[in-house]
């Protein structure tokens, strides 16, 4: 069995020792030493609260290492959720609930590309995202992924196999407009081509 390399990141040596003692004996994990974040598949960030210092550390890790980030805070509230998302955190386990089993589950979910978050926080996060969509993005014709309704409409027809001229006829656009829409989407989202753009939209549940 391949062991998942995990690094525990914290400014508090006692907190690190506590977390390491919980997970070091797990056969599916390989616990790395401090400073080895670049070699980790997952970094556990243990903190008392998501204050500015903790947020700064998360942003640095998100920018500098390829590892997935799992946050283990002593306390976290609704106001912290936007920072969690901004910093690329994929899992949250409250420290009071951080049994070895829950921590390993969060690590395993992160490795699989899945998220893990307490149900109450997930509900609040979804509420926040819903308010953002309704109050900010919808009036501007945008979605959370930065695609406009027109762009989604064009991609839906591309996915159905229509060529640019046919899409233009169906939507009463010029063929140049359709080409411009596809060019804008692929350029803005750094996608390779129209097929990649359709795959992106499908993967994010837009089609």
PDB file of C-alpha atoms in Angstrom, residues 133 137-138 140-156 173 181 184-185 188-189 206-207:
ATOM      1  CA  UNK A 133     -24.824  34.138  -7.160  1.00  0.00           C
ATOM      2  CA  UNK A 137     -23.335  37.498 -10.258  1.00  0.00           C
ATOM      3  CA  UNK A 138     -26.864  37.040 -11.623  1.00  0.00           C
ATOM      4  CA  UNK A 140     -24.212  40.785 -14.229  1.00  0.00           C
ATOM      5  CA  UNK A 141     -25.144  37.663 -16.180  1.00  0.00           C
ATOM      6  CA  UNK A 142     -22.310  35.640 -14.600  1.00  0.00           C
ATOM      7  CA  UNK A 143     -22.000  32.294 -12.853  1.00  0.00           C
ATOM      8  CA  UNK A 144     -19.695  31.290  -9.993  1.00  0.00           C
ATOM      9  CA  UNK A 145     -17.263  29.909 -12.548  1.00  0.00           C
ATOM     10  CA  UNK A 146     -17.150  33.175 -14.462  1.00  0.00           C
ATOM     11  CA  UNK A 147     -19.179  32.057 -17.490  1.00  0.00           C
ATOM     12  CA  UNK A 148     -22.025  34.175 -18.782  1.00  0.00           C
ATOM     13  CA  UNK A 149     -25.404  32.743 -19.707  1.00  0.00           C
ATOM     14  CA  UNK A 150     -24.570  33.348 -23.391  1.00  0.00           C
ATOM     15  CA  UNK A 151     -21.267  31.471 -23.087  1.00  0.00           C
ATOM     16  CA  UNK A 152     -22.989  28.513 -21.451  1.00  0.00           C
ATOM     17  CA  UNK A 153     -25.625  28.520 -24.183  1.00  0.00           C
ATOM     18  CA  UNK A 154     -22.954  28.406 -26.903  1.00  0.00           C
ATOM     19  CA  UNK A 155     -21.017  25.634 -25.122  1.00  0.00           C
ATOM     20  CA  UNK A 156     -24.211  23.603 -24.733  1.00  0.00           C
ATOM     21  CA  UNK A 173     -25.899  35.568 -33.690  1.00  0.00           C
ATOM     22  CA  UNK A 181     -17.487  33.793 -27.512  1.00  0.00           C
ATOM     23  CA  UNK A 184     -13.042  34.505 -24.951  1.00  0.00           C
ATOM     24  CA  UNK A 185     -13.932  31.397 -22.930  1.00  0.00           C
ATOM     25  CA  UNK A 188      -9.982  33.519 -20.040  1.00  0.00           C
ATOM     26  CA  UNK A 189     -10.078  30.042 -18.525  1.00  0.00           C
ATOM     27  CA  UNK A 206     -22.865  23.747 -16.147  1.00  0.00           C
ATOM     28  CA  UNK A 207     -24.168  21.566 -18.997  1.00  0.00           C
TER      29      UNK A 207
END
